PDB file of C-alpha atoms and ligand atoms in Angstrom:
ATOM      1  CA  MET A1440     -78.553  60.736 -44.143  1.00 86.00           C
ATOM      2  CA  GLU A1441     -79.441  64.397 -44.580  1.00 90.00           C
ATOM      3  CA  ILE A1442     -79.508  67.108 -41.913  1.00 94.00           C
ATOM      4  CA  SER A1443     -82.792  68.989 -41.934  1.00 94.00           C
ATOM      5  CA  SER A1444     -82.174  71.010 -38.783  1.00 95.00           C
ATOM      6  CA  ALA A1445     -78.990  71.956 -36.933  1.00 96.00           C
ATOM      7  CA  ILE A1446     -79.388  74.013 -33.787  1.00 96.00           C
ATOM      8  CA  PHE A1447     -76.907  75.287 -31.194  1.00 96.00           C
ATOM      9  CA  ASP A1448     -77.933  73.799 -27.888  1.00 94.00           C
ATOM     10  CA  CYS A1449     -75.491  75.068 -25.244  1.00 94.00           C
ATOM     11  CA  SER A1450     -71.875  75.635 -24.190  1.00 94.00           C
ATOM     12  CA  SER A1451     -70.948  73.756 -21.025  1.00 94.00           C
ATOM     13  CA  PRO A1452     -67.816  74.351 -18.939  1.00 91.00           C
ATOM     14  CA  ASP A1453     -67.995  70.861 -17.417  1.00 91.00           C
ATOM     15  CA  LEU A1454     -69.791  67.538 -17.541  1.00 93.00           C
ATOM     16  CA  ASP A1455     -72.293  68.445 -14.810  1.00 93.00           C
ATOM     17  CA  SER A1456     -73.615  71.383 -16.810  1.00 94.00           C
ATOM     18  CA  CYS A1457     -74.114  69.392 -20.023  1.00 95.00           C
ATOM     19  CA  PRO A1458     -77.756  68.832 -21.012  1.00 94.00           C
ATOM     20  CA  ASP A1459     -79.623  65.666 -20.081  1.00 93.00           C
ATOM     21  CA  GLU A1460     -78.450  62.419 -21.656  1.00 93.00           C
ATOM     22  CA  SER A1461     -81.655  61.778 -23.587  1.00 90.00           C
ATOM     23  CA  LEU A1462     -80.154  62.031 -27.112  1.00 94.00           C
ATOM     24  CA  PRO A1463     -77.261  60.093 -28.689  1.00 95.00           C
ATOM     25  CA  GLU A1464     -74.094  62.186 -29.016  1.00 97.00           C
ATOM     26  CA  PHE A1465     -71.155  62.151 -31.453  1.00 97.00           C
ATOM     27  CA  ALA A1466     -68.128  64.199 -30.417  1.00 97.00           C
ATOM     28  CA  PHE A1467     -65.129  65.721 -32.205  1.00 97.00           C
ATOM     29  CA  ILE A1468     -61.760  65.707 -30.491  1.00 95.00           C
ATOM     30  CA  GLY A1469     -58.233  66.397 -31.713  1.00 94.00           C
ATOM     31  CA  ARG A1470     -55.323  68.792 -31.478  1.00 93.00           C
ATOM     32  CA  SER A1471     -56.134  72.492 -31.404  1.00 90.00           C
ATOM     33  CA  ASN A1472     -56.568  73.822 -34.943  1.00 91.00           C
ATOM     34  CA  VAL A1473     -57.006  70.344 -36.520  1.00 95.00           C
ATOM     35  CA  GLY A1474     -60.431  71.396 -37.841  1.00 95.00           C
ATOM     36  CA  LYS A1475     -63.015  70.107 -35.336  1.00 94.00           C
ATOM     37  CA  SER A1476     -65.343  73.103 -35.500  1.00 93.00           C
ATOM     38  CA  SER A1477     -64.989  73.289 -39.295  1.00 95.00           C
ATOM     39  CA  LEU A1478     -65.895  69.611 -39.627  1.00 96.00           C
ATOM     40  CA  LEU A1479     -68.942  70.096 -37.422  1.00 96.00           C
ATOM     41  CA  ASN A1480     -70.183  72.940 -39.633  1.00 96.00           C
ATOM     42  CA  PHE A1481     -69.443  70.967 -42.755  1.00 94.00           C
ATOM     43  CA  LEU A1482     -71.370  67.890 -41.539  1.00 96.00           C
ATOM     44  CA  ALA A1483     -74.250  70.030 -40.287  1.00 96.00           C
ATOM     45  CA  GLY A1484     -74.269  71.905 -43.604  1.00 94.00           C
ATOM     46  CA  LYS A1485     -74.324  75.227 -41.780  1.00 94.00           C
ATOM     47  CA  ASP A1486     -71.424  77.685 -41.923  1.00 92.00           C
ATOM     48  CA  GLY A1487     -70.867  79.574 -38.700  1.00 92.00           C
ATOM     49  CA  LEU A1488     -72.806  77.138 -36.500  1.00 94.00           C
ATOM     50  CA  ALA A1489     -69.640  76.349 -34.520  1.00 91.00           C
ATOM     51  CA  ARG A1490     -67.068  79.130 -34.421  1.00 88.00           C
ATOM     52  CA  VAL A1491     -63.933  78.540 -36.480  1.00 89.00           C
ATOM     53  CA  SER A1492     -60.655  80.384 -36.005  1.00 85.00           C
ATOM     54  CA  PRO A1493     -57.063  80.208 -37.284  1.00 86.00           C
ATOM     55  CA  THR A1494     -55.974  80.773 -33.657  1.00 82.00           C
ATOM     56  CA  PRO A1495     -55.267  77.448 -31.884  1.00 76.00           C
ATOM     57  CA  GLY A1496     -57.185  76.863 -28.655  1.00 75.00           C
ATOM     58  CA  PHE A1497     -60.237  78.750 -29.856  1.00 74.00           C
ATOM     59  CA  THR A1498     -62.974  76.347 -28.673  1.00 74.00           C
ATOM     60  CA  LYS A1499     -62.840  76.419 -24.885  1.00 80.00           C
ATOM     61  CA  LEU A1500     -66.157  74.889 -23.850  1.00 90.00           C
ATOM     62  CA  ILE A1501     -68.100  71.713 -24.562  1.00 94.00           C
ATOM     63  CA  ASN A1502     -70.328  73.036 -27.375  1.00 95.00           C
ATOM     64  CA  ILE A1503     -73.409  70.966 -28.059  1.00 96.00           C
ATOM     65  CA  PHE A1504     -75.603  71.077 -31.176  1.00 97.00           C
ATOM     66  CA  THR A1505     -78.839  69.169 -31.868  1.00 97.00           C
ATOM     67  CA  MET A1506     -79.312  67.662 -35.344  1.00 96.00           C
ATOM     68  CA  ASN A1507     -82.685  66.705 -36.790  1.00 95.00           C
ATOM     69  CA  LYS A1508     -84.080  67.137 -33.247  1.00 95.00           C
ATOM     70  CA  THR A1509     -82.949  63.573 -32.497  1.00 93.00           C
ATOM     71  CA  TRP A1510     -79.185  63.440 -31.992  1.00 95.00           C
ATOM     72  CA  ARG A1511     -76.296  65.730 -31.125  1.00 97.00           C
ATOM     73  CA  LEU A1512     -72.872  66.764 -32.402  1.00 97.00           C
ATOM     74  CA  VAL A1513     -70.405  67.899 -29.745  1.00 97.00           C
ATOM     75  CA  ASP A1514     -67.473  70.229 -30.451  1.00 95.00           C
ATOM     76  CA  LEU A1515     -64.818  69.713 -27.770  1.00 93.00           C
ATOM     77  CA  PRO A1516     -61.866  71.959 -26.892  1.00 90.00           C
ATOM     78  CA  GLY A1517     -58.652  70.716 -28.513  1.00 89.00           C
ATOM     79  CA  TYR A1518     -55.533  69.460 -26.772  1.00 87.00           C
ATOM     80  CA  GLY A1519     -51.920  70.480 -27.258  1.00 81.00           C
ATOM     81  CA  PHE A1520     -52.387  74.200 -26.899  1.00 69.00           C
ATOM     82  CA  ALA A1521     -49.993  75.367 -24.184  1.00 58.00           C
ATOM     83  CA  GLU A1522     -50.588  79.110 -24.149  1.00 53.00           C
ATOM     84  CA  GLY A1523     -53.301  80.984 -22.303  1.00 51.00           C
ATOM     85  CA  ALA A1524     -54.363  80.870 -18.671  1.00 49.00           C
ATOM     86  CA  LYS A1525     -52.947  77.655 -17.286  1.00 52.00           C
ATOM     87  CA  LYS A1526     -55.714  77.353 -14.706  1.00 50.00           C
ATOM     88  CA  ASP A1527     -58.396  77.551 -17.388  1.00 49.00           C
ATOM     89  CA  SER A1528     -56.622  75.139 -19.685  1.00 49.00           C
ATOM     90  CA  SER A1529     -56.376  72.462 -16.980  1.00 49.00           C
ATOM     91  CA  ARG A1530     -60.039  72.976 -16.044  1.00 48.00           C
ATOM     92  CA  PHE A1531     -61.168  72.480 -19.618  1.00 53.00           C
ATOM     93  CA  ASN A1532     -58.904  69.512 -20.130  1.00 78.00           C
ATOM     94  CA  HIS A1533     -60.402  67.934 -17.046  1.00 84.00           C
ATOM     95  CA  ALA A1534     -63.894  68.644 -18.405  1.00 88.00           C
ATOM     96  CA  VAL A1535     -63.046  66.946 -21.710  1.00 92.00           C
ATOM     97  CA  SER A1536     -61.596  63.947 -19.911  1.00 92.00           C
ATOM     98  CA  GLN A1537     -64.706  63.605 -17.723  1.00 92.00           C
ATOM     99  CA  TYR A1538     -66.979  64.020 -20.743  1.00 95.00           C
ATOM    100  CA  LEU A1539     -65.168  61.318 -22.743  1.00 95.00           C
ATOM    101  CA  LYS A1540     -65.052  58.863 -19.850  1.00 94.00           C
ATOM    102  CA  GLN A1541     -68.437  59.362 -18.258  1.00 94.00           C
ATOM    103  CA  ARG A1542     -70.980  60.702 -20.717  1.00 96.00           C
ATOM    104  CA  THR A1543     -73.328  57.729 -20.977  1.00 93.00           C
ATOM    105  CA  ASN A1544     -75.059  58.863 -24.203  1.00 94.00           C
ATOM    106  CA  LEU A1545     -71.742  59.347 -26.049  1.00 95.00           C
ATOM    107  CA  CYS A1546     -72.023  56.894 -28.966  1.00 94.00           C
ATOM    108  CA  LEU A1547     -68.849  57.565 -30.882  1.00 96.00           C
ATOM    109  CA  VAL A1548     -65.893  59.925 -30.869  1.00 97.00           C
ATOM    110  CA  PHE A1549     -64.323  61.246 -34.056  1.00 97.00           C
ATOM    111  CA  ALA A1550     -60.588  61.492 -33.322  1.00 97.00           C
ATOM    112  CA  LEU A1551     -59.264  64.109 -35.758  1.00 98.00           C
ATOM    113  CA  ILE A1552     -55.685  63.991 -37.035  1.00 98.00           C
ATOM    114  CA  ASP A1553     -54.105  66.435 -39.514  1.00 98.00           C
ATOM    115  CA  SER A1554     -53.546  64.427 -42.722  1.00 98.00           C
ATOM    116  CA  GLY A1555     -50.737  66.764 -43.807  1.00 97.00           C
ATOM    117  CA  LEU A1556     -48.453  65.880 -40.900  1.00 97.00           C
ATOM    118  CA  GLU A1557     -46.283  62.923 -39.997  1.00 97.00           C
ATOM    119  CA  PRO A1558     -47.356  61.194 -36.753  1.00 97.00           C
ATOM    120  CA  GLN A1559     -47.261  63.667 -33.870  1.00 94.00           C
ATOM    121  CA  GLU A1560     -46.385  62.380 -30.392  1.00 92.00           C
ATOM    122  CA  ILE A1561     -49.262  64.239 -28.762  1.00 91.00           C
ATOM    123  CA  ASP A1562     -51.786  62.591 -31.097  1.00 94.00           C
ATOM    124  CA  LEU A1563     -50.280  59.145 -30.470  1.00 94.00           C
ATOM    125  CA  GLU A1564     -50.429  59.731 -26.715  1.00 92.00           C
ATOM    126  CA  PHE A1565     -54.008  60.906 -26.943  1.00 92.00           C
ATOM    127  CA  VAL A1566     -55.053  57.863 -28.985  1.00 94.00           C
ATOM    128  CA  GLU A1567     -53.381  55.648 -26.394  1.00 93.00           C
ATOM    129  CA  TRP A1568     -55.419  57.420 -23.713  1.00 92.00           C
ATOM    130  CA  LEU A1569     -58.641  56.784 -25.683  1.00 93.00           C
ATOM    131  CA  VAL A1570     -57.750  53.093 -25.962  1.00 93.00           C
ATOM    132  CA  ARG A1571     -56.844  52.744 -22.270  1.00 91.00           C
ATOM    133  CA  ASN A1572     -60.104  54.373 -21.295  1.00 92.00           C
ATOM    134  CA  ALA A1573     -62.198  52.268 -23.694  1.00 92.00           C
ATOM    135  CA  VAL A1574     -63.628  55.335 -25.434  1.00 94.00           C
ATOM    136  CA  PRO A1575     -65.317  54.227 -28.703  1.00 94.00           C
ATOM    137  CA  PHE A1576     -63.738  56.112 -31.613  1.00 96.00           C
ATOM    138  CA  VAL A1577     -62.945  56.258 -35.321  1.00 97.00           C
ATOM    139  CA  PHE A1578     -60.184  58.279 -36.979  1.00 98.00           C
ATOM    140  CA  VAL A1579     -60.793  61.244 -39.250  1.00 98.00           C
ATOM    141  CA  PHE A1580     -57.744  62.586 -41.113  1.00 98.00           C
ATOM    142  CA  THR A1581     -58.562  66.230 -41.836  1.00 98.00           C
ATOM    143  CA  LYS A1582     -57.522  68.921 -44.329  1.00 98.00           C
ATOM    144  CA  THR A1583     -56.876  66.513 -47.228  1.00 97.00           C
ATOM    145  CA  ASP A1584     -56.908  69.529 -49.575  1.00 97.00           C
ATOM    146  CA  LYS A1585     -53.592  70.713 -48.103  1.00 96.00           C
ATOM    147  CA  ALA A1586     -51.491  67.700 -49.143  1.00 94.00           C
ATOM    148  CA  THR A1587     -51.238  65.450 -52.189  1.00 96.00           C
ATOM    149  CA  PRO A1588     -53.228  62.190 -52.017  1.00 96.00           C
ATOM    150  CA  ALA A1589     -49.918  60.295 -51.853  1.00 97.00           C
ATOM    151  CA  MET A1590     -48.763  62.358 -48.858  1.00 97.00           C
ATOM    152  CA  VAL A1591     -52.091  61.843 -47.116  1.00 98.00           C
ATOM    153  CA  GLN A1592     -51.849  58.059 -47.616  1.00 97.00           C
ATOM    154  CA  ALA A1593     -48.209  58.022 -46.466  1.00 98.00           C
ATOM    155  CA  ASN A1594     -49.056  59.973 -43.295  1.00 98.00           C
ATOM    156  CA  ILE A1595     -52.010  57.688 -42.528  1.00 98.00           C
ATOM    157  CA  ALA A1596     -49.836  54.603 -43.083  1.00 98.00           C
ATOM    158  CA  ALA A1597     -47.092  55.998 -40.817  1.00 98.00           C
ATOM    159  CA  PHE A1598     -49.668  56.796 -38.121  1.00 98.00           C
ATOM    160  CA  THR A1599     -51.363  53.383 -38.229  1.00 97.00           C
ATOM    161  CA  ASP A1600     -47.932  51.696 -38.170  1.00 96.00           C
ATOM    162  CA  ARG A1601     -47.210  53.368 -34.843  1.00 96.00           C
ATOM    163  CA  ILE A1602     -50.478  52.302 -33.217  1.00 95.00           C
ATOM    164  CA  SER A1603     -51.351  48.947 -34.805  1.00 93.00           C
ATOM    165  CA  GLU A1604     -49.986  46.895 -31.896  1.00 92.00           C
ATOM    166  CA  TRP A1605     -52.571  48.497 -29.554  1.00 91.00           C
ATOM    167  CA  PHE A1606     -55.478  46.981 -31.473  1.00 91.00           C
ATOM    168  CA  GLU A1607     -56.723  43.580 -32.517  1.00 89.00           C
ATOM    169  CA  GLN A1608     -58.522  45.485 -35.249  1.00 90.00           C
ATOM    170  CA  LEU A1609     -57.784  49.126 -36.073  1.00 94.00           C
ATOM    171  CA  PRO A1610     -60.669  51.597 -35.720  1.00 96.00           C
ATOM    172  CA  ALA A1611     -62.224  52.738 -39.003  1.00 96.00           C
ATOM    173  CA  ILE A1612     -60.300  55.482 -40.824  1.00 97.00           C
ATOM    174  CA  PHE A1613     -61.938  58.345 -42.719  1.00 97.00           C
ATOM    175  CA  THR A1614     -60.568  61.371 -44.507  1.00 97.00           C
ATOM    176  CA  CYS A1615     -62.188  64.760 -44.984  1.00 97.00           C
ATOM    177  CA  SER A1616     -61.708  68.315 -46.115  1.00 97.00           C
ATOM    178  CA  ALA A1617     -63.969  71.117 -44.972  1.00 95.00           C
ATOM    179  CA  THR A1618     -62.597  73.139 -47.903  1.00 95.00           C
ATOM    180  CA  THR A1619     -63.438  70.727 -50.723  1.00 95.00           C
ATOM    181  CA  GLU A1620     -66.304  69.097 -48.756  1.00 92.00           C
ATOM    182  CA  GLN A1621     -64.731  65.669 -49.200  1.00 95.00           C
ATOM    183  CA  GLY A1622     -65.920  62.899 -46.825  1.00 96.00           C
ATOM    184  CA  ARG A1623     -69.291  64.256 -45.684  1.00 95.00           C
ATOM    185  CA  GLN A1624     -71.529  61.360 -46.744  1.00 95.00           C
ATOM    186  CA  GLU A1625     -69.118  58.762 -45.332  1.00 96.00           C
ATOM    187  CA  LEU A1626     -69.083  60.427 -41.917  1.00 97.00           C
ATOM    188  CA  LEU A1627     -72.837  60.963 -41.838  1.00 97.00           C
ATOM    189  CA  GLY A1628     -73.136  57.287 -42.841  1.00 96.00           C
ATOM    190  CA  VAL A1629     -71.145  56.239 -39.755  1.00 96.00           C
ATOM    191  CA  ILE A1630     -73.469  58.251 -37.538  1.00 96.00           C
ATOM    192  CA  ASP A1631     -76.494  56.740 -39.227  1.00 94.00           C
ATOM    193  CA  GLU A1632     -75.150  53.191 -38.835  1.00 94.00           C
ATOM    194  CA  SER A1633     -74.255  53.805 -35.229  1.00 92.00           C
ATOM    195  CA  MET A1634     -77.769  55.026 -34.394  1.00 90.00           C
ATOM    196  CA  THR A1635     -79.362  52.139 -36.283  1.00 90.00           C
ATOM    197  CA  ALA A1636     -77.216  49.709 -34.272  1.00 88.00           C
ATOM    198  CA  ILE A1637     -78.272  51.356 -31.002  1.00 82.00           C
ATOM    199  CA  GLN A1638     -81.907  51.237 -32.017  1.00 80.00           C
ATOM    200  CA  ALA A1639     -81.634  47.539 -32.850  1.00 85.00           C
ATOM    201  CA  GLU A1640     -79.852  46.814 -29.564  1.00 80.00           C
ATOM    202  CA  GLN A1641     -82.388  48.740 -27.522  1.00 77.00           C
ATOM    203  CA  ALA A1642     -85.385  47.334 -29.359  1.00 79.00           C
ATOM    204  CA  SER A1643     -84.170  43.883 -28.312  1.00 78.00           C
ATOM    205  CA  VAL A1644     -84.181  44.847 -24.621  1.00 71.00           C
ATOM    206  CA  SER A1645     -86.887  47.525 -24.569  1.00 63.00           C
ATOM    207  CA  PRO A1646     -89.920  47.526 -26.850  1.00 60.00           C
ATOM    208  CA  GLU A1647     -90.167  51.337 -26.446  1.00 61.00           C
ATOM    209  CA  GLY A1648     -87.285  51.773 -28.924  1.00 53.00           C
ATOM    210  CA  LEU A1649     -84.451  54.324 -28.929  1.00 51.00           C
ATOM    211  CA  GLN A1650     -83.454  55.782 -25.618  1.00 56.00           C
ATOM    212  CA  ALA A1651     -80.025  56.987 -24.551  1.00 56.00           C
ATOM    213  CA  PRO A1652     -77.998  56.089 -22.478  1.00 52.00           C
ATOM    214  CA  VAL A1653     -75.967  53.784 -24.648  1.00 55.00           C
ATOM    215  CA  ARG A1654     -72.818  53.250 -22.585  1.00 58.00           C
ATOM    216  CA  LYS A1655     -72.162  51.626 -19.202  1.00 50.00           C
ATOM    217  CA  ALA A1656     -73.720  53.312 -16.168  1.00 46.00           C
ATOM    218  CA  PRO A1657     -71.507  56.125 -14.809  1.00 45.00           C
ATOM    219  CA  GLU A1658     -71.123  54.318 -11.444  1.00 47.00           C
ATOM    220  CA  ALA A1659     -69.531  51.350 -13.185  1.00 43.00           C
ATOM    221  CA  ARG A1660     -67.275  53.579 -15.296  1.00 45.00           C
ATOM    222  CA  LYS A1661     -66.170  55.657 -12.297  1.00 43.00           C
ATOM    223  CA  LYS A1662     -64.659  52.556 -10.697  1.00 40.00           C
ATOM    224  CA  ARG A1663     -61.895  52.584 -13.298  1.00 40.00           C
ATOM    225  CA  PRO A1664     -58.687  54.280 -12.128  1.00 38.00           C
ATOM    226  CA  ASP A1665     -58.437  57.907 -13.175  1.00 42.00           C
ATOM    227  CA  LEU A1666     -55.594  57.363 -15.623  1.00 44.00           C
ATOM    228  CA  ALA A1667     -53.181  60.202 -16.291  1.00 48.00           C
ATOM    229  CA  ARG A1668     -54.195  62.539 -19.060  1.00 47.00           C
ATOM    230  CA  PRO A1669     -51.569  63.086 -21.746  1.00 46.00           C
ATOM    231  CA  TRP A1670     -52.699  66.564 -22.710  1.00 42.00           C
TER     232      TRP A1670
HETATM  233  N1  GTP B3013     -57.312  74.053 -45.846  1.00 73.29           N
HETATM  234  C1  GTP B3013     -58.141  73.686 -44.868  1.00 73.29           C
HETATM  235  N2  GTP B3013     -58.248  74.425 -43.770  1.00 73.29           N
HETATM  236  C2  GTP B3013     -59.089  74.008 -42.792  1.00 73.29           C
HETATM  237  C3  GTP B3013     -59.870  72.822 -42.919  1.00 73.29           C
HETATM  238  N3  GTP B3013     -60.588  72.668 -41.794  1.00 73.29           N
HETATM  239  C4  GTP B3013     -60.289  73.720 -41.013  1.00 73.29           C
HETATM  240  N4  GTP B3013     -59.391  74.525 -41.592  1.00 73.29           N
HETATM  241  C5  GTP B3013     -58.826  75.773 -41.055  1.00 73.29           C
HETATM  242  O1  GTP B3013     -58.063  75.438 -39.897  1.00 73.29           O
HETATM  243  C6  GTP B3013     -58.213  76.446 -38.875  1.00 73.29           C
HETATM  244  C7  GTP B3013     -58.743  75.823 -37.602  1.00 73.29           C
HETATM  245  O2  GTP B3013     -60.038  75.321 -37.836  1.00 73.29           O
HETATM  246  P1  GTP B3013     -61.051  75.039 -36.635  1.00 73.29           P
HETATM  247  O3  GTP B3013     -62.196  74.317 -37.214  1.00 73.29           O
HETATM  248  O4  GTP B3013     -61.324  76.284 -35.858  1.00 73.29           O
HETATM  249  O5  GTP B3013     -60.151  74.054 -35.745  1.00 73.29           O
HETATM  250  P2  GTP B3013     -60.462  73.471 -34.273  1.00 73.29           P
HETATM  251  O6  GTP B3013     -59.922  72.089 -34.267  1.00 73.29           O
HETATM  252  O7  GTP B3013     -61.909  73.625 -33.959  1.00 73.29           O
HETATM  253  O8  GTP B3013     -59.563  74.404 -33.377  1.00 73.29           O
HETATM  254  P3  GTP B3013     -59.696  74.741 -31.798  1.00 73.29           P
HETATM  255  O9  GTP B3013     -61.107  75.130 -31.512  1.00 73.29           O
HETATM  256  O10 GTP B3013     -58.727  75.859 -31.622  1.00 73.29           O
HETATM  257  O11 GTP B3013     -59.271  73.498 -31.053  1.00 73.29           O
HETATM  258  C8  GTP B3013     -59.166  77.493 -39.485  1.00 73.29           C
HETATM  259  O12 GTP B3013     -58.390  78.522 -40.043  1.00 73.29           O
HETATM  260  C9  GTP B3013     -59.894  76.727 -40.564  1.00 73.29           C
HETATM  261  O13 GTP B3013     -60.364  77.553 -41.634  1.00 73.29           O
HETATM  262  C10 GTP B3013     -59.739  72.064 -44.138  1.00 73.29           C
HETATM  263  O14 GTP B3013     -60.361  71.004 -44.353  1.00 73.29           O
HETATM  264  N5  GTP B3013     -58.864  72.537 -45.068  1.00 73.29           N
HETATM  265 MG1   MG B3014     -62.837  74.674 -32.471  1.00 73.29          MG
END
């Protein structure tokens, strides 16, 4: 898949102010500074589309971008950043939690993990939260340019060892580097496949073709207990 247009749509402080659910969405989540905004720019092929910073906790809103006029990438605030106004940080964390649990047109989440680090408790806790809340996700191990391939593989193996008992089948695992541009086609391929699958599913129930929403109705999802957030 190629990206012919990538446009900033809006920054939303909470789920209610996100745009309508008419287009499929793919969201990036992970620890502050893991490289979510950089990955978004790299996939979109547009430097500076999402703002990147060496300062952790930089992205503070739900930032939404429309690709090819037909689907969206969503840059979420990271977790694990303790500094800053506590009131704001809990508000944004709540917004992320609501977005991940209730956004009906959310097709797939990219859970970003730093490939240069051994398993971090906060990432493990967050992945457990994704599993408990039935959020559909794949893993993306970022910044592969910062470690040797052997270190990257060892860190991925150590991470999957810690979580394998939570799954009958592990989610797909990808690696990327915004610096060397490694992994772009694989990640765009996942998005492409995911949209093709939705189209096929919807064509079987509605002859009109692709229409979000793609997840359970929010009423049904809201009945689940509001499980504690780890971040
Ligand atoms: N070497 C290297 N640095 C990267 C890569 N991706 C991002 N960075 C750097 O890591 C820092 C954080 O990148 P961001 O993309 O802003 O990270 P983020 O996850 O959006 O961070 P928050 O918005 O604070 O949650 C920046 O200094 C980036 O230049 C990568 O693949 N390789
Ligand atoms: Mg960011």
